[in-house]
Amino acid sequence: MRKWMRGTAFVVIGSLLFVLLSEIMLKKWVTGYAAIQWTIEGYQAEKEDSLDFIFFGNSRMIVSVAPAVLWDEYGITSYNYSALSQTIPLTYYYMEEALKTQQPKAIILNVASEGNKVETSADALHFSLDYMPWSSTKIDAILNCVPQSEWLEYALPLIYSRDNWKKLNEDYFKYIQVSGENEYKGYGFLNPYIEGIEYPQYDYPYDMEENMAQYYYDELVDAEILEWYQRIIDLAEEKGIDLILIGVPTGTSPEVQGKWNPIFQYAMERGITCINYNLQMTGLTHNLADNAEVFTKLLGKDLLERYEIEERDKYASEFAGWNQAVLTYEQEWNAAKLGSTVNQEEWFELVDNENYTLFFAADTAVLKGQQILDRISDLGANDLTMYEGRVSGIITQGGTEYYQQSDEAKVYAAYEDQKVRMSVDGTSTAEIKFKNSLIRGKSCSIMVYDNVLQRVVDNVNISSDYTDLSRENIE
């Protein structure tokens, strides 16, 4: 009996260790528009039956619909449950999984490049499937979307990710599980201040029916693809939920839209609402935040015309997560503006933000008088005293802390080498890592940490004559 118990215990413990190791070795996707792990686990944290709409599709949908904007503008609760390079079969299983906990007014699917694909790469399959919760839905997805010869590596992902031990860092352990609501609600913010980006322009808007009559390439859509669309139609009908097919604006010409028209036609013949926004406004293959916001507002307005949304008290505690989503969205915008600003006056206006903590180091020996320290101290509660030599410090919401440090190798000698630990409101601690010293030459260096986004959003050098602002040689 004891031998049997020991054997059982060995198997159980070994299995648990194998599962834990599998989770550790999986690549972690928790930041940027590829944050599929956080998208899935954040969705699971949403209160049951609390979403008005759920959006599905590939990366084009991820970066095109911002639920925070829908909430802020219209009081609409929604979630962008999309994934990179997602094919229509994978989207079907995402829908099936999502509708286990939500009963939205409608599910909205983008018909795009992957909308007429059934097969995709192994990496794309792993991206969509590795963090999907284990259930009959995931099993069916593996059986129907993955080549039979590869089933085992999706059931036991350690087989696929075994080589990741070479890349192991603290994130592999820190993000074994991402708990709590996703403040982005699945949206992927893309910096709108990228230089040289031009949006294609046509004579918008175009009439969808006229476009379908003129451009229609049915040879690009085979029967298998339409079978998957039929399964999505049947799923929505079974759940008693409306289905809307859209084309998010990508800047492609009216002629190119002919590639998706057979899918729209198929759905419309079955009573499904279809709106091709490519014919109404311009866009990019992956929309930057400015265009995404314009599109999201347009989409939200259309949804309000079709559906009655109950009036909500936005200040109620139950909507705290949505207000946090709006704050996160606003901070992303501020960070994007901050990082693109070279004018000092504009930069200081943007950095005067209650959600920022500044780390600064100033070589006062070469700065002109007290002006740079005066400007820095304006952002805090206390005055800074002019020292001969170098002054380093931290500006937090609670005031300004500063000290003199002459050791160039360790600007923040009071902290760990190459790390800064700071207290936020005296309750929580965040850690910033940086290489070498914060000081870059005879100037003032400032590092800006966003307490909402929990990351460094800018590093700048301010020249000794208080005229230039640069980001050169900042790590």
Tab-separated table of C-alpha atoms in Angstrom:
chain	number	residue	atom	x	y	z
A	1	MET	CA	0.000	0.000	0.000
A	2	ARG	CA	2.767	2.418	0.941
A	3	LYS	CA	4.587	1.647	-2.291
A	4	TRP	CA	1.369	2.376	-4.218
A	5	MET	CA	0.884	5.656	-2.362
A	6	ARG	CA	4.474	6.687	-3.001
A	7	GLY	CA	4.087	5.888	-6.676
A	8	THR	CA	0.873	7.881	-6.909
A	9	ALA	CA	2.433	10.812	-5.085
A	10	PHE	CA	5.418	10.691	-7.443
A	11	VAL	CA	3.146	10.772	-10.497
A	12	VAL	CA	1.003	13.621	-9.099
A	13	ILE	CA	3.980	15.745	-8.053
A	14	GLY	CA	5.760	15.038	-11.312
A	15	SER	CA	2.671	16.014	-13.308
A	16	LEU	CA	2.265	19.253	-11.363
A	17	LEU	CA	5.921	20.138	-11.890
A	18	PHE	CA	5.581	19.372	-15.612
A	19	VAL	CA	2.542	21.645	-15.893
A	20	LEU	CA	4.312	24.409	-13.957
A	21	LEU	CA	7.420	24.110	-16.114
A	22	SER	CA	5.255	24.221	-19.236
A	23	GLU	CA	3.672	27.482	-18.077
A	24	ILE	CA	7.048	28.988	-17.209
A	25	MET	CA	8.598	28.117	-20.560
A	26	LEU	CA	5.791	29.605	-22.660
A	27	LYS	CA	6.706	32.920	-24.245
A	28	LYS	CA	4.963	35.733	-22.381
A	29	TRP	CA	2.822	38.130	-24.403
A	30	VAL	CA	1.772	40.880	-21.993
A	31	THR	CA	2.742	44.197	-23.594
A	32	GLY	CA	1.952	46.078	-26.785
A	33	TYR	CA	-0.612	45.098	-29.385
A	34	ALA	CA	0.613	41.491	-29.286
A	35	ALA	CA	-0.417	41.039	-25.632
A	36	ILE	CA	-2.525	37.935	-26.275
A	37	GLN	CA	-1.879	36.424	-22.833
A	38	TRP	CA	-3.167	39.546	-21.119
A	39	THR	CA	-6.054	39.807	-23.606
A	40	ILE	CA	-7.280	36.309	-22.755
A	41	GLU	CA	-6.659	36.370	-19.010
A	42	GLY	CA	-8.011	39.928	-18.749
A	43	TYR	CA	-11.189	38.858	-20.519
A	44	GLN	CA	-11.713	36.116	-17.973
A	45	ALA	CA	-11.590	38.775	-15.244
A	46	GLU	CA	-14.513	40.711	-16.757
A	47	LYS	CA	-17.732	40.513	-14.745
A	48	GLU	CA	-20.094	37.951	-16.248
A	49	ASP	CA	-22.640	39.349	-18.735
A	50	SER	CA	-21.220	42.859	-18.434
A	51	LEU	CA	-20.206	43.568	-22.048
A	52	ASP	CA	-22.408	45.218	-24.651
A	53	PHE	CA	-20.211	44.201	-27.577
A	54	ILE	CA	-17.219	41.939	-28.276
A	55	PHE	CA	-14.876	42.504	-31.226
A	56	PHE	CA	-13.052	39.703	-33.025
A	57	GLY	CA	-10.464	39.480	-35.774
A	58	ASN	CA	-6.765	39.747	-36.439
A	59	SER	CA	-4.177	42.454	-35.726
A	60	ARG	CA	-6.076	44.954	-37.861
A	61	MET	CA	-8.965	44.773	-35.421
A	62	ILE	CA	-6.654	44.886	-32.386
A	63	VAL	CA	-5.307	48.312	-33.325
A	64	SER	CA	-8.547	49.750	-34.734
A	65	VAL	CA	-11.120	49.563	-31.929
A	66	ALA	CA	-10.435	51.146	-28.521
A	67	PRO	CA	-13.028	50.090	-25.915
A	68	ALA	CA	-11.908	52.943	-23.629
A	69	VAL	CA	-13.106	55.429	-26.261
A	70	LEU	CA	-16.458	53.660	-26.595
A	71	TRP	CA	-16.919	53.866	-22.832
A	72	ASP	CA	-15.770	57.467	-22.506
A	73	GLU	CA	-17.820	58.734	-25.452
A	74	TYR	CA	-20.934	56.575	-25.351
A	75	GLY	CA	-21.006	54.578	-22.110
A	76	ILE	CA	-20.580	51.356	-24.110
A	77	THR	CA	-18.836	48.404	-22.454
A	78	SER	CA	-16.900	46.227	-24.884
A	79	TYR	CA	-13.821	44.064	-25.320
A	80	ASN	CA	-11.427	43.619	-28.246
A	81	TYR	CA	-10.902	39.844	-28.187
A	82	SER	CA	-8.667	39.557	-31.248
A	83	ALA	CA	-5.300	37.961	-31.983
A	84	LEU	CA	-2.432	38.439	-34.448
A	85	SER	CA	-2.713	36.564	-37.762
A	86	GLN	CA	-5.914	34.882	-36.649
A	87	THR	CA	-7.688	32.778	-39.273
A	88	ILE	CA	-11.454	32.401	-39.462
A	89	PRO	CA	-11.461	28.909	-37.847
A	90	LEU	CA	-9.483	30.209	-34.866
A	91	THR	CA	-11.825	33.192	-34.613
A	92	TYR	CA	-14.773	30.806	-34.399
A	93	TYR	CA	-13.255	29.092	-31.359
A	94	TYR	CA	-12.407	32.435	-29.748
A	95	MET	CA	-16.057	33.346	-30.112
A	96	GLU	CA	-17.196	30.048	-28.669
A	97	GLU	CA	-14.919	30.516	-25.656
A	98	ALA	CA	-15.850	34.176	-25.154
A	99	LEU	CA	-19.597	33.517	-25.180
A	100	LYS	CA	-19.336	31.119	-22.251
A	101	THR	CA	-19.303	34.083	-19.861
A	102	GLN	CA	-20.861	36.963	-21.821
A	103	GLN	CA	-24.187	37.634	-23.506
A	104	PRO	CA	-23.442	40.779	-25.546
A	105	LYS	CA	-25.896	42.571	-27.791
A	106	ALA	CA	-23.689	41.681	-30.757
A	107	ILE	CA	-20.390	40.135	-31.710
A	108	ILE	CA	-18.511	42.098	-34.360
A	109	LEU	CA	-16.029	40.438	-36.706
A	110	ASN	CA	-13.550	42.107	-39.035
A	111	VAL	CA	-13.396	40.574	-42.498
A	112	ALA	CA	-9.765	41.087	-43.491
A	113	SER	CA	-6.768	39.281	-44.996
A	114	GLU	CA	-7.046	36.327	-42.629
A	115	GLY	CA	-10.811	36.372	-43.110
A	116	ASN	CA	-10.394	34.249	-46.203
A	117	LYS	CA	-7.693	31.946	-44.859
A	118	VAL	CA	-7.990	28.586	-43.142
A	119	GLU	CA	-4.332	27.694	-42.680
A	120	THR	CA	-1.581	29.678	-40.995
A	121	SER	CA	1.915	29.214	-39.574
A	122	ALA	CA	2.782	27.178	-36.482
A	123	ASP	CA	3.853	30.348	-34.680
A	124	ALA	CA	0.495	31.992	-35.369
A	125	LEU	CA	-1.340	28.886	-34.184
A	126	HIS	CA	0.638	28.801	-30.955
A	127	PHE	CA	0.035	32.493	-30.478
A	128	SER	CA	-3.733	31.992	-30.567
A	129	LEU	CA	-3.924	28.643	-28.785
A	130	ASP	CA	-1.256	28.471	-26.076
A	131	TYR	CA	-3.068	30.764	-23.636
A	132	MET	CA	-6.610	29.699	-24.476
A	133	PRO	CA	-8.136	28.113	-21.333
A	134	TRP	CA	-8.225	24.342	-21.329
A	135	SER	CA	-11.731	23.182	-22.230
A	136	SER	CA	-13.546	21.214	-24.895
A	137	THR	CA	-13.336	24.367	-27.040
A	138	LYS	CA	-9.541	24.373	-26.989
A	139	ILE	CA	-9.421	20.655	-27.718
A	140	ASP	CA	-11.724	21.118	-30.710
A	141	ALA	CA	-9.613	24.055	-31.892
A	142	ILE	CA	-6.463	21.946	-31.800
A	143	LEU	CA	-8.141	19.037	-33.584
A	144	ASN	CA	-9.596	21.242	-36.319
A	145	CYS	CA	-6.929	23.905	-36.810
A	146	VAL	CA	-3.649	22.072	-36.217
A	147	PRO	CA	-2.102	19.388	-38.462
A	148	GLN	CA	-2.525	15.979	-36.814
A	149	SER	CA	1.231	15.438	-36.692
A	150	GLU	CA	1.542	18.489	-34.405
A	151	TRP	CA	-1.340	17.852	-31.991
A	152	LEU	CA	0.966	16.732	-29.194
A	153	GLU	CA	2.975	19.965	-29.030
A	154	TYR	CA	-0.225	21.989	-28.577
A	155	ALA	CA	-1.496	19.623	-25.893
A	156	LEU	CA	1.943	19.692	-24.235
A	157	PRO	CA	3.360	23.123	-25.171
A	158	LEU	CA	6.630	22.365	-23.378
A	159	ILE	CA	7.577	20.396	-26.491
A	160	TYR	CA	7.268	23.553	-28.593
A	161	SER	CA	8.782	25.983	-26.084
A	162	ARG	CA	11.555	23.774	-24.685
A	163	ASP	CA	14.292	25.912	-26.240
A	164	ASN	CA	13.047	29.020	-24.443
A	165	TRP	CA	15.255	28.180	-21.475
A	166	LYS	CA	18.004	29.975	-23.400
A	167	LYS	CA	15.975	33.206	-23.168
A	168	LEU	CA	14.642	32.820	-19.642
A	169	ASN	CA	14.372	36.046	-17.684
A	170	GLU	CA	12.275	37.216	-14.775
A	171	ASP	CA	9.268	37.875	-17.035
A	172	TYR	CA	8.909	34.136	-17.665
A	173	PHE	CA	8.286	33.692	-13.935
A	174	LYS	CA	6.543	36.999	-13.210
A	175	TYR	CA	3.872	36.508	-15.858
A	176	ILE	CA	3.039	32.843	-15.374
A	177	GLN	CA	-0.429	34.215	-14.821
A	178	VAL	CA	-1.667	37.742	-15.472
A	179	SER	CA	-4.479	38.423	-13.026
A	180	GLY	CA	-7.034	41.203	-12.950
A	181	GLU	CA	-8.786	43.255	-15.608
A	182	ASN	CA	-6.982	44.266	-18.774
A	183	GLU	CA	-6.994	48.072	-18.711
A	184	TYR	CA	-6.655	48.167	-22.505
A	185	LYS	CA	-9.627	45.810	-22.948
A	186	GLY	CA	-7.666	44.069	-25.708
A	187	TYR	CA	-6.856	47.225	-27.689
A	188	GLY	CA	-3.350	47.745	-29.056
A	189	PHE	CA	-2.264	51.397	-28.934
A	190	LEU	CA	0.080	52.341	-31.791
A	191	ASN	CA	2.026	55.602	-31.499
A	192	PRO	CA	0.375	58.182	-33.785
A	193	TYR	CA	3.499	60.370	-33.996
A	194	ILE	CA	5.481	58.155	-36.354
A	195	GLU	CA	7.156	60.345	-38.949
A	196	GLY	CA	6.552	59.883	-42.635
A	197	ILE	CA	3.207	58.090	-42.325
A	198	GLU	CA	0.708	59.111	-44.992
A	199	TYR	CA	-2.851	57.834	-45.144
A	200	PRO	CA	-4.041	56.819	-48.624
A	201	GLN	CA	-6.838	59.032	-49.911
A	202	TYR	CA	-9.738	58.107	-52.168
A	203	ASP	CA	-13.054	59.807	-52.829
A	204	TYR	CA	-14.799	58.543	-49.686
A	205	PRO	CA	-17.467	57.506	-49.056
A	206	TYR	CA	-18.336	54.736	-51.492
A	207	ASP	CA	-21.656	52.947	-51.578
A	208	MET	CA	-21.212	49.342	-50.460
A	209	GLU	CA	-23.818	47.869	-52.812
A	210	GLU	CA	-22.341	49.685	-55.808
A	211	ASN	CA	-18.877	48.523	-54.829
A	212	MET	CA	-20.071	44.924	-54.591
A	213	ALA	CA	-21.703	45.164	-57.993
A	214	GLN	CA	-18.534	46.513	-59.602
A	215	TYR	CA	-15.845	44.534	-57.764
A	216	TYR	CA	-16.556	40.924	-56.848
A	217	TYR	CA	-13.855	38.239	-56.898
A	218	ASP	CA	-15.563	35.060	-55.791
A	219	GLU	CA	-12.642	32.900	-56.914
A	220	LEU	CA	-10.693	34.149	-53.866
A	221	VAL	CA	-13.148	32.617	-51.400
A	222	ASP	CA	-13.565	28.832	-51.392
A	223	ALA	CA	-16.330	26.716	-49.905
A	224	GLU	CA	-14.376	25.784	-46.768
A	225	ILE	CA	-14.053	29.431	-45.746
A	226	LEU	CA	-17.774	30.004	-46.175
A	227	GLU	CA	-18.449	26.897	-44.081
A	228	TRP	CA	-16.603	28.523	-41.177
A	229	TYR	CA	-18.565	31.723	-41.624
A	230	GLN	CA	-21.722	29.631	-41.546
A	231	ARG	CA	-20.588	28.074	-38.266
A	232	ILE	CA	-20.123	31.580	-36.835
A	233	ILE	CA	-23.593	32.561	-38.071
A	234	ASP	CA	-25.042	29.425	-36.479
A	235	LEU	CA	-23.190	30.074	-33.200
A	236	ALA	CA	-24.573	33.603	-32.956
A	237	GLU	CA	-28.079	32.362	-33.725
A	238	GLU	CA	-27.768	29.584	-31.144
A	239	LYS	CA	-26.715	32.093	-28.479
A	240	GLY	CA	-29.393	34.603	-29.460
A	241	ILE	CA	-26.768	37.240	-30.255
A	242	ASP	CA	-26.523	39.506	-33.293
A	243	LEU	CA	-23.554	39.104	-35.616
A	244	ILE	CA	-22.102	42.077	-37.498
A	245	LEU	CA	-19.394	41.736	-40.138
A	246	ILE	CA	-17.282	44.824	-40.774
A	247	GLY	CA	-14.225	45.889	-42.697
A	248	VAL	CA	-11.998	48.097	-40.563
A	249	PRO	CA	-10.452	50.958	-42.566
A	250	THR	CA	-7.090	49.919	-43.987
A	251	GLY	CA	-6.580	52.472	-46.759
A	252	THR	CA	-6.983	49.932	-49.545
A	253	SER	CA	-8.634	50.993	-52.787
A	254	PRO	CA	-12.272	50.277	-53.691
A	255	GLU	CA	-11.013	47.711	-56.202
A	256	VAL	CA	-9.208	45.732	-53.491
A	257	GLN	CA	-12.444	45.497	-51.520
A	258	GLY	CA	-13.650	43.062	-54.138
A	259	LYS	CA	-11.636	40.395	-52.311
A	260	TRP	CA	-13.976	40.545	-49.314
A	261	ASN	CA	-17.232	41.195	-51.137
A	262	PRO	CA	-18.122	37.504	-51.629
A	263	ILE	CA	-17.974	37.012	-47.848
A	264	PHE	CA	-20.117	40.086	-47.238
A	265	GLN	CA	-22.564	38.884	-49.904
A	266	TYR	CA	-22.785	35.417	-48.361
A	267	ALA	CA	-23.542	36.883	-44.938
A	268	MET	CA	-26.026	39.483	-46.192
A	269	GLU	CA	-28.030	36.776	-47.959
A	270	ARG	CA	-28.426	35.168	-44.511
A	271	GLY	CA	-29.649	38.331	-42.870
A	272	ILE	CA	-26.343	39.400	-41.305
A	273	THR	CA	-25.552	43.110	-40.989
A	274	CYS	CA	-22.406	44.013	-42.954
A	275	ILE	CA	-20.618	47.392	-42.944
A	276	ASN	CA	-17.449	47.919	-44.937
A	277	TYR	CA	-15.826	50.953	-43.315
A	278	ASN	CA	-13.037	50.778	-45.902
A	279	LEU	CA	-15.487	52.513	-48.203
A	280	GLN	CA	-16.255	55.286	-45.697
A	281	MET	CA	-12.870	56.457	-44.413
A	282	THR	CA	-9.165	56.021	-44.939
A	283	GLY	CA	-6.824	53.936	-42.813
A	284	LEU	CA	-3.619	51.926	-42.657
A	285	THR	CA	-2.856	48.231	-42.621
A	286	HIS	CA	-2.408	48.771	-38.873
A	287	ASN	CA	-4.130	51.937	-37.732
A	288	LEU	CA	-2.272	54.355	-35.513
A	289	ALA	CA	-4.087	55.651	-32.445
A	290	ASP	CA	-5.349	58.867	-34.053
A	291	ASN	CA	-7.132	57.082	-36.890
A	292	ALA	CA	-8.261	54.297	-34.579
A	293	GLU	CA	-9.950	56.873	-32.359
A	294	VAL	CA	-11.782	58.427	-35.318
A	295	PHE	CA	-12.939	54.991	-36.463
A	296	THR	CA	-13.940	53.878	-32.959
A	297	LYS	CA	-16.144	56.962	-32.562
A	298	LEU	CA	-17.739	56.331	-35.962
A	299	LEU	CA	-18.363	52.685	-35.077
A	300	GLY	CA	-19.755	53.616	-31.663
A	301	LYS	CA	-22.162	56.116	-33.219
A	302	ASP	CA	-23.430	53.439	-35.624
A	303	LEU	CA	-23.876	50.952	-32.772
A	304	LEU	CA	-25.872	53.486	-30.751
A	305	GLU	CA	-28.216	53.936	-33.715
A	306	ARG	CA	-28.806	50.188	-33.847
A	307	TYR	CA	-28.907	49.302	-30.150
A	308	GLU	CA	-30.288	50.838	-27.000
A	309	ILE	CA	-27.559	51.233	-24.376
A	310	GLU	CA	-28.722	51.643	-20.800
A	311	GLU	CA	-27.689	54.853	-19.105
A	312	ARG	CA	-24.938	54.185	-16.587
A	313	ASP	CA	-23.559	56.082	-13.637
A	314	LYS	CA	-19.924	56.317	-14.662
A	315	TYR	CA	-18.946	57.244	-11.110
A	316	ALA	CA	-20.388	54.051	-9.636
A	317	SER	CA	-17.829	51.709	-8.095
A	318	GLU	CA	-18.797	48.885	-10.447
A	319	PHE	CA	-17.381	50.920	-13.349
A	320	ALA	CA	-14.055	51.749	-11.718
A	321	GLY	CA	-12.293	49.383	-14.123
A	322	TRP	CA	-13.706	51.245	-17.111
A	323	ASN	CA	-12.632	54.612	-15.777
A	324	GLN	CA	-9.185	53.142	-15.214
A	325	ALA	CA	-9.208	52.035	-18.861
A	326	VAL	CA	-9.905	55.630	-19.906
A	327	LEU	CA	-7.074	56.903	-17.690
A	328	THR	CA	-4.681	54.320	-19.154
A	329	TYR	CA	-5.700	55.341	-22.675
A	330	GLU	CA	-5.136	59.020	-21.869
A	331	GLN	CA	-1.725	58.262	-20.367
A	332	GLU	CA	-0.724	56.385	-23.522
A	333	TRP	CA	-1.585	59.477	-25.530
A	334	ASN	CA	0.370	61.705	-23.180
A	335	ALA	CA	3.377	59.378	-23.334
A	336	ALA	CA	3.250	59.402	-27.137
A	337	LYS	CA	3.132	63.213	-27.200
A	338	LEU	CA	5.906	63.439	-24.625
A	339	GLY	CA	8.240	61.175	-26.575
A	340	SER	CA	7.724	63.114	-29.795
A	341	THR	CA	8.167	66.596	-28.314
A	342	VAL	CA	11.442	68.471	-28.822
A	343	ASN	CA	10.246	71.863	-27.638
A	344	GLN	CA	11.178	72.354	-23.978
A	345	GLU	CA	8.158	74.474	-23.071
A	346	GLU	CA	5.745	71.908	-24.499
A	347	TRP	CA	7.685	69.071	-22.874
A	348	PHE	CA	7.530	70.620	-19.406
A	349	GLU	CA	3.803	71.211	-19.813
A	350	LEU	CA	3.253	67.550	-20.666
A	351	VAL	CA	5.485	66.274	-17.885
A	352	ASP	CA	3.489	68.279	-15.322
A	353	ASN	CA	1.267	65.231	-14.883
A	354	GLU	CA	0.120	63.909	-11.509
A	355	ASN	CA	0.716	60.341	-12.673
A	356	TYR	CA	4.413	60.882	-13.408
A	357	THR	CA	7.434	60.387	-11.208
A	358	LEU	CA	10.615	62.086	-12.429
A	359	PHE	CA	14.183	61.014	-11.743
A	360	PHE	CA	16.605	63.806	-12.473
A	361	ALA	CA	20.304	64.534	-12.282
A	362	ALA	CA	21.659	68.017	-12.943
A	363	ASP	CA	25.206	69.235	-13.312
A	364	THR	CA	24.662	72.611	-11.669
A	365	ALA	CA	28.251	73.722	-12.262
A	366	VAL	CA	27.547	74.355	-15.929
A	367	LEU	CA	23.845	75.174	-15.872
A	368	LYS	CA	22.973	78.840	-16.161
A	369	GLY	CA	22.051	79.953	-12.672
A	370	GLN	CA	19.123	78.377	-10.859
A	371	GLN	CA	16.691	78.264	-13.779
A	372	ILE	CA	16.773	74.536	-14.543
A	373	LEU	CA	16.384	73.593	-10.899
A	374	ASP	CA	13.627	76.151	-10.494
A	375	ARG	CA	11.808	74.610	-13.437
A	376	ILE	CA	12.203	71.124	-11.997
A	377	SER	CA	11.131	72.199	-8.513
A	378	ASP	CA	7.975	73.750	-10.014
A	379	LEU	CA	6.843	70.188	-10.705
A	380	GLY	CA	7.199	69.207	-7.046
A	381	ALA	CA	6.149	70.561	-3.685
A	382	ASN	CA	9.550	71.685	-2.394
A	383	ASP	CA	12.249	74.088	-3.519
A	384	LEU	CA	15.580	72.693	-4.602
A	385	THR	CA	18.754	74.206	-3.223
A	386	MET	CA	21.580	75.028	-5.611
A	387	TYR	CA	24.644	72.915	-4.897
A	388	GLU	CA	28.062	73.179	-6.411
A	389	GLY	CA	28.516	70.173	-8.627
A	390	ARG	CA	25.769	67.640	-9.128
A	391	VAL	CA	22.240	67.314	-7.761
A	392	SER	CA	20.132	64.181	-8.206
A	393	GLY	CA	16.626	63.583	-7.031
A	394	ILE	CA	13.143	62.216	-7.382
A	395	ILE	CA	9.954	64.169	-7.967
A	396	THR	CA	6.847	62.265	-6.870
A	397	GLN	CA	3.221	63.260	-6.386
A	398	GLY	CA	4.031	63.806	-2.709
A	399	GLY	CA	6.794	66.312	-3.315
A	400	THR	CA	10.460	66.541	-4.215
A	401	GLU	CA	13.285	64.567	-2.677
A	402	TYR	CA	16.859	65.415	-3.590
A	403	TYR	CA	20.413	64.756	-2.514
A	404	GLN	CA	23.922	65.501	-3.676
A	405	GLN	CA	25.939	62.670	-5.167
A	406	SER	CA	29.395	63.022	-6.656
A	407	ASP	CA	30.030	59.396	-7.605
A	408	GLU	CA	29.448	59.328	-11.354
A	409	ALA	CA	29.388	55.522	-11.483
A	410	LYS	CA	26.368	55.403	-9.213
A	411	VAL	CA	24.189	58.450	-9.559
A	412	TYR	CA	21.657	56.916	-7.214
A	413	ALA	CA	24.076	55.446	-4.683
A	414	ALA	CA	21.305	55.213	-2.118
A	415	TYR	CA	19.647	52.624	-4.336
A	416	GLU	CA	20.771	49.381	-5.887
A	417	ASP	CA	23.295	49.709	-8.688
A	418	GLN	CA	21.495	50.110	-12.037
A	419	LYS	CA	18.101	50.045	-10.300
A	420	VAL	CA	15.861	52.664	-8.811
A	421	ARG	CA	13.262	51.720	-6.261
A	422	MET	CA	10.625	54.295	-5.547
A	423	SER	CA	7.590	54.501	-3.324
A	424	VAL	CA	4.286	55.571	-4.834
A	425	ASP	CA	2.013	57.246	-2.282
A	426	GLY	CA	3.943	55.429	0.409
A	427	THR	CA	2.071	52.196	-0.221
A	428	SER	CA	3.478	50.402	-3.251
A	429	THR	CA	6.946	50.064	-4.691
A	430	ALA	CA	7.882	50.107	-8.351
A	431	GLU	CA	11.269	49.321	-9.805
A	432	ILE	CA	12.995	50.947	-12.743
A	433	LYS	CA	16.057	49.467	-14.357
A	434	PHE	CA	18.481	51.499	-16.375
A	435	LYS	CA	21.954	50.959	-17.704
A	436	ASN	CA	24.957	52.878	-16.468
A	437	SER	CA	24.407	56.331	-15.022
A	438	LEU	CA	21.480	58.632	-15.605
A	439	ILE	CA	23.888	61.516	-16.180
A	440	ARG	CA	24.831	62.101	-19.823
A	441	GLY	CA	27.512	64.781	-20.038
A	442	LYS	CA	27.367	68.263	-18.571
A	443	SER	CA	23.626	68.789	-18.635
A	444	CYS	CA	20.407	67.896	-16.876
A	445	SER	CA	19.053	64.381	-17.440
A	446	ILE	CA	15.448	63.508	-16.647
A	447	MET	CA	13.816	60.090	-16.711
A	448	VAL	CA	9.983	60.040	-16.633
A	449	TYR	CA	8.156	57.095	-15.083
A	450	ASP	CA	4.394	56.710	-15.566
A	451	ASN	CA	2.752	55.318	-12.435
A	452	VAL	CA	-0.346	54.271	-14.399
A	453	LEU	CA	1.422	52.588	-17.314
A	454	GLN	CA	4.169	51.393	-14.937
A	455	ARG	CA	7.009	52.025	-17.317
A	456	VAL	CA	9.548	54.684	-18.261
A	457	VAL	CA	7.904	56.830	-20.934
A	458	ASP	CA	10.746	59.244	-21.721
A	459	ASN	CA	14.440	60.006	-21.129
A	460	VAL	CA	15.802	63.405	-22.069
A	461	ASN	CA	18.900	65.572	-21.825
A	462	ILE	CA	18.493	69.320	-21.361
A	463	SER	CA	21.521	71.290	-22.465
A	464	SER	CA	23.502	73.576	-20.177
A	465	ASP	CA	22.292	76.711	-21.967
A	466	TYR	CA	18.688	75.573	-21.417
A	467	THR	CA	17.841	75.604	-25.120
A	468	ASP	CA	18.161	72.074	-26.470
A	469	LEU	CA	16.213	68.943	-25.554
A	470	SER	CA	17.521	65.644	-26.884
A	471	ARG	CA	17.176	61.909	-26.422
A	472	GLU	CA	20.560	60.941	-27.825
A	473	ASN	CA	22.628	58.393	-25.925
A	474	ILE	CA	19.812	57.764	-23.467
A	475	GLU	CA	19.203	54.142	-22.543
